[in-house]
Structure formats: C-alpha cells, structure tokens
Amino acid sequence: MKNNNTRGWKKVFGFTFIQYVKTKSFIAGTIIIAVIMMLLASGVNLIPKWLGAGEMISGTDPETEIILNKVYVADSTGTLTDEDISGLTALGFPQPERSDDVSGLISRLSDDEAGKVLVTVTAEEADGAILGYAVKTYYSPETDGDSVDAVSSAVVSVMKYRSMLDIGVKPEDFAATQRYYSTSKIQAGSDEWGVFESMINYIVPIVFSLVLFIFVFAYGQTVAQAIATEKTSRVMELLLTSVRPLAVVIGKVLAMCLVSIMQFLVLLLAGGAAFAATAPFGIGGDIMKMMQDPALQTGQNAEIAQALNNSFGTLSPLTFILILVIFILGFMLFALIAALVGASVSRMEDLAQAMQPYSLLGVLGFYLAYFPIMFTAESFDTGAASSNGMQMFSYFFPISSPFSLPSALLLGTLSLPQVLIAIIVLAAFVALIAVIVARVYEMIILHNGSRLKVKDILTLAFGKK
C-alpha cells in the first residue's frame, strides 16, 4: 500500500524545483558565483607563478634568456681557475674577462650601456681562517635583473665546486655533497608531517567545511522561508486540499537538495575548467610536470611531492561518492530542521527570531569541524600529525560530521570503516529527525497562534497524542 501521508510529494518536488531554478536571482547568482570561482581558480594558478613560485617547483628555468654582453670577474681569493671562468660560457654567459681594477670598472659601469656586469669575489676571514666568501655583482644601468641574478648564482655554484675540489673531493663525488637536509621535532606516537603536508591538512578541512556550511545553511534558510511564506500567505491551505502536509516538506526538501547539488556541480565545473585552462601557464602546470617527472623531485620539490602523495594519494571514485552521500545527508538534516522552523511561525516577522536556534545549531556544527584543526596547528612547529579527541568527536557527531567528514575522506584522516560508521550514525540521526518531522509537521503547519518554540515542538514529537 502507498503511504497516504506522503501522497503528492512528487508534484511538490517538481513544482518547487522548476519554480526555483527559473528565478532570476538563482540564475544571476549562479552566474556571478561561477565567474568568481573561475577568477579564484585562475588566480590560484597564475598569481603564485607571477610571484616566482613556479621557479621553486620546476627548478631554474632553462628557457631564461641571458641578456648580457660583457662579464668581468675580479677574484681576489685566487679560488677560481681559468677553466672555472671559461666554464661560465657553457651556461649561456659571454666569455668572462679577468680584471683587478675593481674601482675603475665600477666607475666605468656606472656610465656604461646596459648588459655589462662585474662580479667580485672576496674572502671573509677571522684569526687567519677563511669563514666564507662574499660575491658581489655590479651592473651597468638598465641591465636585465634576472641576468644579473643568474650570473651571481652561477659564480657562487662554481666557487662551491672549486672549493670542494681543492679539499680533495673527486668531481664524480661532488653530486653526493649537494644533498639537502631537513630537521623536525616529532612527538612520540604521532605521524610525521612536513611543512607542506601540514599546510594541506590545515587548509583543506577549513575550506571544505566553509563551502559546505555556506551551501547547507543558505539552502536550509531558503526551505524555511519558502514554507513560512506559503503558510502565512494561505497558499499552504490551498495546497493541502490535494497534497498531504508531510508530502509538502518532503517535496520541498528534496527539490532544494537537488538544486543545491546542481549549483555546487556547476560551480565546481566552472572552477575546474578555469583551473585546467590556466594550468599550462600557472603553478598548477608546474606541479603536474613535477609530479610526472621524478627527476624534478629533488630538494624542496621532494617534500611537496611527498606531501601531495601522502594527502591525496588514496583518492578513488568511492571517495567522491561518499562525499556526495555525506553532503546529501547533511543537507537533509538541516533542511528538515529548517522546514519545522518555517512551519512553526504564523507571521513572516517571526521567522528571523525562530531561525536563531537553527542558526546556532549550524554554527555549532561548523565550529566543531573547524576548531579541532586549530588544535592541530602545532604541527607546523612540531611536524606531528596528532589527532585529538575533539577532532574525532566532530567526525561522529551528526551536527558536525557533514562539515568534517568530506575533508577527512579527501586527506585519508579516517579509515574506510570509520567513515562508514560515521555515515551510518549521520543517516540514523537524519532518520530520527525525519520521524520527528512526520509526527509534528501535520500538527504545526496549520497552527496560526503564537510562534511555537523548540520545547513545544519536542513536546508534540515525544508527548502523547
């Protein structure tokens, strides 16, 4: 037998969905936010590249053009050999010329044409021992700054190479001396995080919980406002002549759930398309190139590659399916509560006050998902990925789990069995709220007295009929 209490929900669903997606505010809002998403995605790609972050990831750019026509070298330490100086030509520099007239050359360069540089090498000593070397590069006006930096770096590299050979290191062993070293302090019993992995595990949960909070909260308020508007305008009384009250809330909640998912996907596709289009010109392309080429994964790049693999290496189609399920359940939870709030008021003026408990509930869930990340922020200093009790609580508490579980899935913070248990708990809580709605919605939808409070609704739900 069909459930008469839900008779007509499909009509409400279809009507609500079509009416909402046809509104100018929805269309204009979607377009504006999509454009903003595209600009943000493009900015994430291009701005770091413009600021020079791509050079750190992809290494020194072999395409950099050396715009110099004369290079002088003044080595007062005697470290650099003629072979070393001549070797700079292999790096794209013009044949350097030795000179001891430093002050004279500096004077000439100050009035000379662009493209001329003087590199000086001096030793810094203390108590007769060499502590290090100072490499200074003087350049003529309007000389290309990148070329000046390039020749300075090249001379420093040659100095290091020659110093290692002078103390007996064989040329073939020189590469072994160029390894990088990192230090970290790790709390015993915790997983180790590098700086980049800490940043990923800090930023992703905050961004994800904020985005989901905006969608769930905004559309939940829309459901409450729609039901309150129809009730206070007497449209609900006409609607209830052909549709059962419970069917109204089911139809509206499901329709708004579909609308929110569609809009979320449109924005995701717009941002993804913009990111993909700008990737070849931005830092995204550099990261992809580095991840595909193991030869580029050295030094700091190795830390970045390891952080990305550790954080997102376990992603699968199941991950995104579960995130969608969590989103739907979270939306259903808050939308059902919002529907009750909308049905509990008799005047639109009372809706803002009636929505306060709902708002507090949403904010509580968001902050329970957000604040545990703040407690793990010490991983930036300690390199330790230490979970805390509050963070685990946020994964299993139904009010906060819709905001915290998606990032836990993306980053692999929880195991699959733990995620499934958390989803089951969330689904059970949604079912409980649905039962409460089924018990009291028909009683309060036609209520025209004073605004019903939370205590009144709970009394109707669990008291004797």
CSV table of C-alpha atoms in Angstrom, one decimal:
chain,number,residue,atom,x,y,z
A,1,MET,CA,0.0,0.0,0.0
A,2,LYS,CA,1.1,3.5,-0.7
A,3,ASN,CA,1.8,5.8,2.2
A,4,ASN,CA,-1.1,8.4,2.2
A,5,ASN,CA,1.0,10.7,4.3
A,6,THR,CA,3.5,11.2,1.5
A,7,ARG,CA,0.9,11.3,-1.3
A,8,GLY,CA,1.7,14.2,-3.7
A,9,TRP,CA,5.3,14.8,-2.8
A,10,LYS,CA,6.4,14.4,-6.5
A,11,LYS,CA,4.1,17.2,-7.5
A,12,VAL,CA,5.6,19.5,-4.8
A,13,PHE,CA,9.1,18.4,-5.8
A,14,GLY,CA,8.6,19.2,-9.5
A,15,PHE,CA,6.8,22.5,-8.9
A,16,THR,CA,9.4,23.7,-6.3
A,17,PHE,CA,12.4,22.7,-8.4
A,18,ILE,CA,11.1,24.3,-11.6
A,19,GLN,CA,10.0,27.5,-9.9
A,20,TYR,CA,13.3,28.0,-8.1
A,21,VAL,CA,15.7,27.3,-11.0
A,22,LYS,CA,13.6,29.7,-13.1
A,23,THR,CA,14.0,32.6,-10.7
A,24,LYS,CA,16.3,35.5,-11.9
A,25,SER,CA,18.0,35.5,-8.5
A,26,PHE,CA,19.1,31.9,-8.8
A,27,ILE,CA,20.3,32.3,-12.4
A,28,ALA,CA,22.1,35.6,-11.8
A,29,GLY,CA,23.5,34.3,-8.5
A,30,THR,CA,24.8,31.1,-10.1
A,31,ILE,CA,26.4,33.0,-13.0
A,32,ILE,CA,28.1,35.6,-10.7
A,33,ILE,CA,29.4,33.0,-8.3
A,34,ALA,CA,30.6,30.8,-11.2
A,35,VAL,CA,32.6,33.8,-12.6
A,36,ILE,CA,34.0,34.4,-9.1
A,37,MET,CA,35.0,30.7,-8.9
A,38,MET,CA,36.7,30.9,-12.3
A,39,LEU,CA,38.6,34.0,-11.3
A,40,LEU,CA,39.7,32.4,-8.0
A,41,ALA,CA,40.8,29.2,-9.7
A,42,SER,CA,42.7,31.2,-12.3
A,43,GLY,CA,44.3,33.3,-9.6
A,44,VAL,CA,45.4,30.3,-7.6
A,45,ASN,CA,47.2,29.1,-10.8
A,46,LEU,CA,48.6,32.4,-12.1
A,47,ILE,CA,49.3,34.6,-9.1
A,48,PRO,CA,51.9,32.3,-7.5
A,49,LYS,CA,53.5,31.8,-10.9
A,50,TRP,CA,53.8,35.6,-11.3
A,51,LEU,CA,55.3,35.8,-7.8
A,52,GLY,CA,58.0,33.3,-8.8
A,53,ALA,CA,56.7,30.2,-7.0
A,54,GLY,CA,57.0,28.2,-10.2
A,55,GLU,CA,60.8,28.5,-10.2
A,56,MET,CA,60.9,26.8,-6.8
A,57,ILE,CA,58.8,23.9,-8.1
A,58,SER,CA,60.2,23.4,-11.6
A,59,GLY,CA,63.8,24.4,-10.7
A,60,THR,CA,65.8,27.1,-12.5
A,61,ASP,CA,64.1,27.8,-15.8
A,62,PRO,CA,66.3,26.6,-18.7
A,63,GLU,CA,64.5,28.9,-21.0
A,64,THR,CA,65.7,32.1,-19.2
A,65,GLU,CA,67.4,34.3,-21.7
A,66,ILE,CA,70.8,35.7,-20.6
A,67,ILE,CA,70.8,39.4,-21.7
A,68,LEU,CA,74.5,40.3,-21.0
A,69,ASN,CA,77.2,41.3,-23.5
A,70,LYS,CA,80.1,41.6,-21.1
A,71,VAL,CA,81.2,39.9,-17.9
A,72,TYR,CA,84.2,40.9,-15.8
A,73,VAL,CA,85.4,38.7,-12.9
A,74,ALA,CA,87.7,40.0,-10.1
A,75,ASP,CA,88.7,37.1,-7.8
A,76,SER,CA,91.0,38.4,-5.0
A,77,THR,CA,91.0,34.9,-3.4
A,78,GLY,CA,92.6,33.1,-6.3
A,79,THR,CA,90.0,30.3,-5.9
A,80,LEU,CA,88.6,30.4,-9.4
A,81,THR,CA,90.7,28.9,-12.2
A,82,ASP,CA,90.7,30.0,-15.8
A,83,GLU,CA,88.8,26.7,-16.5
A,84,ASP,CA,86.2,27.7,-14.0
A,85,ILE,CA,85.7,31.2,-15.5
A,86,SER,CA,85.6,29.8,-19.1
A,87,GLY,CA,83.1,27.3,-18.0
A,88,LEU,CA,80.5,30.1,-17.4
A,89,THR,CA,80.2,30.3,-21.2
A,90,ALA,CA,78.6,26.9,-21.2
A,91,LEU,CA,75.8,28.4,-19.0
A,92,GLY,CA,75.0,31.0,-21.6
A,93,PHE,CA,77.2,33.9,-20.5
A,94,PRO,CA,79.6,35.7,-22.7
A,95,GLN,CA,83.3,34.8,-22.2
A,96,PRO,CA,84.3,36.4,-18.9
A,97,GLU,CA,87.3,38.7,-18.6
A,98,ARG,CA,89.5,38.8,-15.5
A,99,SER,CA,90.3,42.2,-14.0
A,100,ASP,CA,91.9,43.5,-10.9
A,101,ASP,CA,90.8,47.2,-11.4
A,102,VAL,CA,87.6,46.9,-9.3
A,103,SER,CA,87.1,50.6,-8.6
A,104,GLY,CA,87.9,51.6,-12.1
A,105,LEU,CA,85.4,49.1,-13.6
A,106,ILE,CA,82.7,50.2,-11.1
A,107,SER,CA,83.2,53.8,-12.2
A,108,ARG,CA,83.0,52.8,-15.9
A,109,LEU,CA,80.0,50.6,-15.5
A,110,SER,CA,78.0,53.4,-13.8
A,111,ASP,CA,78.0,55.3,-17.1
A,112,ASP,CA,78.2,52.4,-19.5
A,113,GLU,CA,75.4,50.9,-21.7
A,114,ALA,CA,73.2,48.1,-20.4
A,115,GLY,CA,74.3,44.5,-20.3
A,116,LYS,CA,77.6,44.7,-18.5
A,117,VAL,CA,78.5,43.3,-15.1
A,118,LEU,CA,81.4,42.9,-12.7
A,119,VAL,CA,81.5,40.0,-10.3
A,120,THR,CA,83.9,40.4,-7.4
A,121,VAL,CA,84.9,37.5,-5.1
A,122,THR,CA,86.5,38.3,-1.7
A,123,ALA,CA,87.2,36.2,1.3
A,124,GLU,CA,85.9,36.8,4.8
A,125,GLU,CA,88.5,35.9,7.4
A,126,ALA,CA,88.8,35.7,11.2
A,127,ASP,CA,92.0,34.9,13.1
A,128,GLY,CA,93.7,33.9,9.8
A,129,ALA,CA,91.0,31.4,8.9
A,130,ILE,CA,88.6,31.8,6.0
A,131,LEU,CA,85.0,31.8,7.2
A,132,GLY,CA,83.3,32.3,3.8
A,133,TYR,CA,83.3,34.3,0.6
A,134,ALA,CA,81.4,37.4,-0.5
A,135,VAL,CA,80.2,37.5,-4.1
A,136,LYS,CA,79.1,41.0,-5.2
A,137,THR,CA,77.8,41.8,-8.7
A,138,TYR,CA,77.9,45.4,-10.0
A,139,TYR,CA,75.9,46.1,-13.2
A,140,SER,CA,75.5,49.0,-15.6
A,141,PRO,CA,72.2,50.9,-15.6
A,142,GLU,CA,69.1,49.2,-17.1
A,143,THR,CA,70.8,45.8,-17.2
A,144,ASP,CA,68.3,42.9,-17.0
A,145,GLY,CA,67.8,42.0,-13.3
A,146,ASP,CA,67.2,38.2,-14.0
A,147,SER,CA,70.5,38.0,-15.9
A,148,VAL,CA,72.4,39.7,-13.0
A,149,ASP,CA,70.9,37.2,-10.6
A,150,ALA,CA,71.8,34.3,-12.9
A,151,VAL,CA,75.4,35.3,-13.2
A,152,SER,CA,75.7,35.8,-9.4
A,153,SER,CA,74.2,32.3,-8.8
A,154,ALA,CA,76.5,30.7,-11.4
A,155,VAL,CA,79.6,32.2,-9.9
A,156,VAL,CA,78.6,31.0,-6.4
A,157,SER,CA,78.0,27.5,-7.7
A,158,VAL,CA,81.4,27.4,-9.4
A,159,MET,CA,83.0,28.7,-6.2
A,160,LYS,CA,81.4,25.8,-4.2
A,161,TYR,CA,82.5,23.3,-6.8
A,162,ARG,CA,86.1,24.6,-6.9
A,163,SER,CA,86.3,24.7,-3.0
A,164,MET,CA,85.2,21.1,-2.8
A,165,LEU,CA,87.8,20.0,-5.4
A,166,ASP,CA,90.5,22.0,-3.5
A,167,ILE,CA,89.9,19.9,-0.4
A,168,GLY,CA,90.2,16.6,-2.2
A,169,VAL,CA,86.7,15.8,-3.3
A,170,LYS,CA,86.6,13.9,-6.6
A,171,PRO,CA,84.5,15.5,-9.4
A,172,GLU,CA,82.3,12.4,-9.6
A,173,ASP,CA,81.7,12.6,-5.8
A,174,PHE,CA,80.7,16.2,-5.9
A,175,ALA,CA,77.0,15.5,-6.6
A,176,ALA,CA,76.8,13.4,-3.4
A,177,THR,CA,77.7,16.6,-1.4
A,178,GLN,CA,74.8,18.5,-2.8
A,179,ARG,CA,72.1,16.7,-0.8
A,180,TYR,CA,69.7,18.8,1.2
A,181,TYR,CA,69.0,18.2,4.9
A,182,SER,CA,65.8,18.9,6.9
A,183,THR,CA,65.2,18.9,10.6
A,184,SER,CA,61.9,18.3,12.6
A,185,LYS,CA,60.8,17.5,16.0
A,186,ILE,CA,58.1,14.9,16.3
A,187,GLN,CA,56.0,13.9,19.3
A,188,ALA,CA,56.5,10.2,20.0
A,189,GLY,CA,53.5,8.2,18.8
A,190,SER,CA,52.4,10.7,16.2
A,191,ASP,CA,52.6,10.6,12.5
A,192,GLU,CA,55.2,12.9,10.9
A,193,TRP,CA,54.1,15.8,8.8
A,194,GLY,CA,56.3,18.1,6.7
A,195,VAL,CA,55.6,21.8,6.4
A,196,PHE,CA,53.7,21.4,3.1
A,197,GLU,CA,51.7,18.4,4.3
A,198,SER,CA,50.8,20.4,7.5
A,199,MET,CA,49.6,23.2,5.3
A,200,ILE,CA,47.4,20.9,3.2
A,201,ASN,CA,46.0,19.2,6.3
A,202,TYR,CA,45.3,22.6,7.8
A,203,ILE,CA,43.8,24.5,4.8
A,204,VAL,CA,41.7,21.8,3.1
A,205,PRO,CA,39.4,21.0,6.0
A,206,ILE,CA,38.8,24.7,6.7
A,207,VAL,CA,38.0,25.4,3.1
A,208,PHE,CA,35.8,22.4,2.6
A,209,SER,CA,33.8,22.9,5.9
A,210,LEU,CA,33.3,26.5,5.0
A,211,VAL,CA,32.0,25.8,1.5
A,212,LEU,CA,29.6,23.1,2.7
A,213,PHE,CA,28.4,25.3,5.6
A,214,ILE,CA,27.5,28.1,3.1
A,215,PHE,CA,25.6,25.7,0.9
A,216,VAL,CA,23.8,23.8,3.6
A,217,PHE,CA,23.0,26.8,5.7
A,218,ALA,CA,21.9,29.1,2.8
A,219,TYR,CA,19.5,26.5,1.2
A,220,GLY,CA,18.2,25.4,4.6
A,221,GLN,CA,17.1,29.0,5.2
A,222,THR,CA,15.5,29.0,1.8
A,223,VAL,CA,13.4,26.0,2.7
A,224,ALA,CA,12.3,27.6,5.9
A,225,GLN,CA,11.4,30.9,4.2
A,226,ALA,CA,9.5,29.1,1.4
A,227,ILE,CA,7.4,27.2,3.8
A,228,ALA,CA,6.8,30.2,6.1
A,229,THR,CA,5.8,32.3,3.1
A,230,GLU,CA,3.3,29.8,1.8
A,231,LYS,CA,1.9,29.3,5.3
A,232,THR,CA,1.5,33.0,6.1
A,233,SER,CA,0.0,33.8,2.7
A,234,ARG,CA,-2.6,31.0,3.0
A,235,VAL,CA,-1.2,29.2,-0.1
A,236,MET,CA,-0.5,26.2,2.2
A,237,GLU,CA,-4.2,25.8,3.0
A,238,LEU,CA,-5.0,25.6,-0.7
A,239,LEU,CA,-2.0,23.3,-1.3
A,240,LEU,CA,-3.2,20.9,1.5
A,241,THR,CA,-6.5,20.3,-0.3
A,242,SER,CA,-4.7,18.0,-2.7
A,243,VAL,CA,-1.4,17.2,-1.0
A,244,ARG,CA,-0.7,15.8,2.4
A,245,PRO,CA,1.3,18.0,4.8
A,246,LEU,CA,4.2,15.6,5.1
A,247,ALA,CA,4.5,15.4,1.3
A,248,VAL,CA,5.0,19.2,1.2
A,249,VAL,CA,8.1,19.1,3.4
A,250,ILE,CA,9.5,16.0,1.6
A,251,GLY,CA,9.0,17.5,-1.8
A,252,LYS,CA,10.5,20.9,-0.9
A,253,VAL,CA,13.5,19.5,0.9
A,254,LEU,CA,14.3,17.0,-1.9
A,255,ALA,CA,13.9,19.8,-4.5
A,256,MET,CA,16.2,22.2,-2.7
A,257,CYS,CA,18.7,19.3,-2.2
A,258,LEU,CA,18.8,18.7,-5.9
A,259,VAL,CA,19.1,22.4,-6.7
A,260,SER,CA,22.0,22.8,-4.3
A,261,ILE,CA,23.8,19.8,-5.7
A,262,MET,CA,23.3,21.1,-9.3
A,263,GLN,CA,24.6,24.5,-8.4
A,264,PHE,CA,27.5,23.0,-6.5
A,265,LEU,CA,28.4,20.9,-9.5
A,266,VAL,CA,28.1,23.9,-11.9
A,267,LEU,CA,30.4,26.0,-9.7
A,268,LEU,CA,32.8,23.0,-9.4
A,269,LEU,CA,32.9,22.5,-13.1
A,270,ALA,CA,33.4,26.3,-13.7
A,271,GLY,CA,36.3,26.5,-11.3
A,272,GLY,CA,37.8,23.2,-12.6
A,273,ALA,CA,37.6,24.4,-16.2
A,274,ALA,CA,39.3,27.7,-15.4
A,275,PHE,CA,42.0,25.9,-13.4
A,276,ALA,CA,42.6,23.4,-16.2
A,277,ALA,CA,42.7,26.2,-18.8
A,278,THR,CA,45.2,28.3,-16.9
A,279,ALA,CA,47.3,25.3,-15.6
A,280,PRO,CA,49.8,25.4,-18.6
A,281,PHE,CA,50.6,29.0,-17.7
A,282,GLY,CA,50.4,28.7,-13.9
A,283,ILE,CA,51.8,26.9,-10.9
A,284,GLY,CA,49.3,24.0,-11.4
A,285,GLY,CA,51.1,23.1,-14.6
A,286,ASP,CA,54.5,23.2,-12.8
A,287,ILE,CA,53.2,20.9,-10.1
A,288,MET,CA,51.7,18.4,-12.6
A,289,LYS,CA,55.0,18.5,-14.5
A,290,MET,CA,57.0,17.9,-11.3
A,291,MET,CA,54.7,15.1,-10.2
A,292,GLN,CA,55.1,13.3,-13.5
A,293,ASP,CA,58.9,13.8,-13.7
A,294,PRO,CA,60.8,12.1,-10.8
A,295,ALA,CA,63.9,13.9,-12.0
A,296,LEU,CA,62.4,17.2,-10.8
A,297,GLN,CA,61.5,15.8,-7.3
A,298,THR,CA,64.6,16.9,-5.5
A,299,GLY,CA,65.2,19.2,-2.6
A,300,GLN,CA,62.1,21.1,-1.6
A,301,ASN,CA,60.2,19.7,-4.5
A,302,ALA,CA,60.6,16.2,-3.0
A,303,GLU,CA,58.8,17.5,0.1
A,304,ILE,CA,56.0,18.9,-2.0
A,305,ALA,CA,55.6,15.7,-4.0
A,306,GLN,CA,55.6,13.6,-0.8
A,307,ALA,CA,53.0,15.9,0.8
A,308,LEU,CA,50.7,15.6,-2.2
A,309,ASN,CA,51.1,11.9,-2.3
A,310,ASN,CA,50.5,11.4,1.4
A,311,SER,CA,47.5,13.7,1.5
A,312,PHE,CA,45.7,12.8,-1.8
A,313,GLY,CA,47.4,9.5,-2.8
A,314,THR,CA,44.4,7.4,-1.6
A,315,LEU,CA,41.7,9.2,-3.6
A,316,SER,CA,39.3,7.0,-5.6
A,317,PRO,CA,35.8,7.2,-7.2
A,318,LEU,CA,34.4,5.8,-3.9
A,319,THR,CA,35.8,8.8,-2.1
A,320,PHE,CA,33.7,11.3,-4.2
A,321,ILE,CA,30.6,9.0,-4.0
A,322,LEU,CA,30.9,9.0,-0.2
A,323,ILE,CA,31.4,12.8,-0.1
A,324,LEU,CA,28.2,13.2,-2.2
A,325,VAL,CA,26.3,10.9,0.2
A,326,ILE,CA,27.5,12.9,3.2
A,327,PHE,CA,26.5,16.2,1.5
A,328,ILE,CA,23.0,14.9,0.8
A,329,LEU,CA,22.6,13.6,4.3
A,330,GLY,CA,23.9,16.8,5.8
A,331,PHE,CA,21.6,18.9,3.7
A,332,MET,CA,18.6,16.7,4.5
A,333,LEU,CA,19.3,17.0,8.2
A,334,PHE,CA,19.5,20.8,8.3
A,335,ALA,CA,16.7,21.3,5.7
A,336,LEU,CA,14.3,19.1,7.7
A,337,ILE,CA,15.0,21.2,10.8
A,338,ALA,CA,14.6,24.4,8.8
A,339,ALA,CA,11.2,23.1,7.4
A,340,LEU,CA,10.0,22.6,11.0
A,341,VAL,CA,11.1,26.2,11.9
A,342,GLY,CA,9.3,27.6,8.9
A,343,ALA,CA,6.1,25.7,9.8
A,344,SER,CA,6.2,26.9,13.4
A,345,VAL,CA,5.7,30.6,12.6
A,346,SER,CA,2.4,32.3,11.8
A,347,ARG,CA,3.9,35.6,10.7
A,348,MET,CA,6.9,36.3,8.5
A,349,GLU,CA,8.1,38.8,11.1
A,350,ASP,CA,8.7,35.9,13.5
A,351,LEU,CA,10.9,33.9,11.1
A,352,ALA,CA,14.2,35.7,11.9
A,353,GLN,CA,13.7,35.0,15.6
A,354,ALA,CA,12.6,31.5,15.0
A,355,MET,CA,15.7,30.8,12.9
A,356,GLN,CA,18.1,31.7,15.7
A,357,PRO,CA,18.2,28.1,17.2
A,358,TYR,CA,18.7,26.7,13.7
A,359,SER,CA,21.5,29.2,13.1
A,360,LEU,CA,23.2,28.4,16.3
A,361,LEU,CA,22.9,24.7,15.5
A,362,GLY,CA,24.6,25.2,12.1
A,363,VAL,CA,27.3,27.4,13.6
A,364,LEU,CA,27.9,24.8,16.3
A,365,GLY,CA,28.4,22.1,13.7
A,366,PHE,CA,30.7,24.3,11.6
A,367,TYR,CA,32.9,25.3,14.5
A,368,LEU,CA,33.1,21.7,15.9
A,369,ALA,CA,34.6,20.8,12.5
A,370,TYR,CA,36.8,23.9,12.3
A,371,PHE,CA,38.3,24.3,15.7
A,372,PRO,CA,39.9,20.9,16.0
A,373,ILE,CA,42.0,21.9,13.1
A,374,MET,CA,43.2,24.8,15.1
A,375,PHE,CA,44.3,22.5,17.8
A,376,THR,CA,46.5,20.5,15.4
A,377,ALA,CA,48.1,23.7,14.0
A,378,GLU,CA,51.1,23.0,16.2
A,379,SER,CA,52.1,20.5,13.5
A,380,PHE,CA,53.6,23.5,11.7
A,381,ASP,CA,56.2,23.7,14.5
A,382,THR,CA,56.4,20.1,15.7
A,383,GLY,CA,55.9,18.2,12.4
A,384,ALA,CA,53.5,15.9,14.2
A,385,ALA,CA,50.1,14.9,12.9
A,386,SER,CA,48.5,14.4,16.3
A,387,SER,CA,44.7,13.8,16.3
A,388,ASN,CA,42.8,15.0,19.3
A,389,GLY,CA,39.6,13.8,20.9
A,390,MET,CA,37.6,16.8,19.8
A,391,GLN,CA,38.5,16.2,16.2
A,392,MET,CA,37.4,12.6,16.4
A,393,PHE,CA,34.2,13.7,18.1
A,394,SER,CA,33.5,16.1,15.2
A,395,TYR,CA,33.7,13.1,12.7
A,396,PHE,CA,31.0,11.1,14.5
A,397,PHE,CA,28.7,13.9,16.0
A,398,PRO,CA,25.8,14.2,13.4
A,399,ILE,CA,25.7,18.0,13.7
A,400,SER,CA,29.3,18.5,12.7
A,401,SER,CA,30.1,15.4,10.7
A,402,PRO,CA,28.6,16.8,7.4
A,403,PHE,CA,31.3,19.5,7.6
A,404,SER,CA,34.2,17.5,8.9
A,405,LEU,CA,33.9,14.1,7.1
A,406,PRO,CA,34.5,15.2,3.5
A,407,SER,CA,37.9,16.6,4.3
A,408,ALA,CA,38.7,13.5,6.3
A,409,LEU,CA,37.9,11.4,3.3
A,410,LEU,CA,40.0,13.6,0.9
A,411,LEU,CA,43.0,13.6,3.2
A,412,GLY,CA,42.7,10.0,4.4
A,413,THR,CA,42.5,11.1,8.0
A,414,LEU,CA,40.0,8.3,8.8
A,415,SER,CA,40.0,4.7,7.7
A,416,LEU,CA,37.1,3.5,5.4
A,417,PRO,CA,35.4,1.5,8.2
A,418,GLN,CA,35.5,4.6,10.5
A,419,VAL,CA,34.0,6.7,7.7
A,420,LEU,CA,31.2,4.2,7.1
A,421,ILE,CA,30.4,4.1,10.8
A,422,ALA,CA,30.2,7.9,10.9
A,423,ILE,CA,27.9,7.9,7.8
A,424,ILE,CA,25.7,5.3,9.4
A,425,VAL,CA,25.4,7.5,12.6
A,426,LEU,CA,24.6,10.5,10.5
A,427,ALA,CA,22.0,8.6,8.4
A,428,ALA,CA,20.4,7.3,11.6
A,429,PHE,CA,20.2,10.8,13.0
A,430,VAL,CA,18.6,12.1,9.8
A,431,ALA,CA,16.1,9.3,10.1
A,432,LEU,CA,15.3,10.3,13.7
A,433,ILE,CA,14.8,13.9,12.6
A,434,ALA,CA,12.5,12.7,9.8
A,435,VAL,CA,10.4,10.7,12.3
A,436,ILE,CA,10.1,13.8,14.4
A,437,VAL,CA,9.0,15.8,11.4
A,438,ALA,CA,6.5,13.2,10.4
A,439,ARG,CA,5.0,13.3,13.9
A,440,VAL,CA,4.6,17.0,14.3
A,441,TYR,CA,4.6,18.6,10.9
A,442,GLU,CA,0.9,18.0,10.2
A,443,MET,CA,0.1,19.4,13.7
A,444,ILE,CA,2.0,22.7,13.3
A,445,ILE,CA,1.6,23.5,9.6
A,446,LEU,CA,-1.9,24.9,10.2
A,447,HIS,CA,-1.1,26.4,13.5
A,448,ASN,CA,-1.9,30.1,13.5
A,449,GLY,CA,-1.3,31.1,17.1
A,450,SER,CA,1.8,32.3,18.8
A,451,ARG,CA,5.2,31.1,17.5
A,452,LEU,CA,6.0,27.5,18.6
A,453,LYS,CA,9.2,27.2,20.5
A,454,VAL,CA,11.7,24.3,20.4
A,455,LYS,CA,10.2,23.0,23.7
A,456,ASP,CA,6.7,23.0,22.2
A,457,ILE,CA,7.8,21.1,19.1
A,458,LEU,CA,9.6,18.5,21.2
A,459,THR,CA,6.5,18.1,23.4
A,460,LEU,CA,4.4,17.4,20.3
A,461,ALA,CA,7.0,15.0,19.0
A,462,PHE,CA,7.5,12.8,22.1
A,463,GLY,CA,4.4,13.6,24.1
A,464,LYS,CA,1.1,11.7,24.0
A,465,LYS,CA,-1.1,12.4,21.1
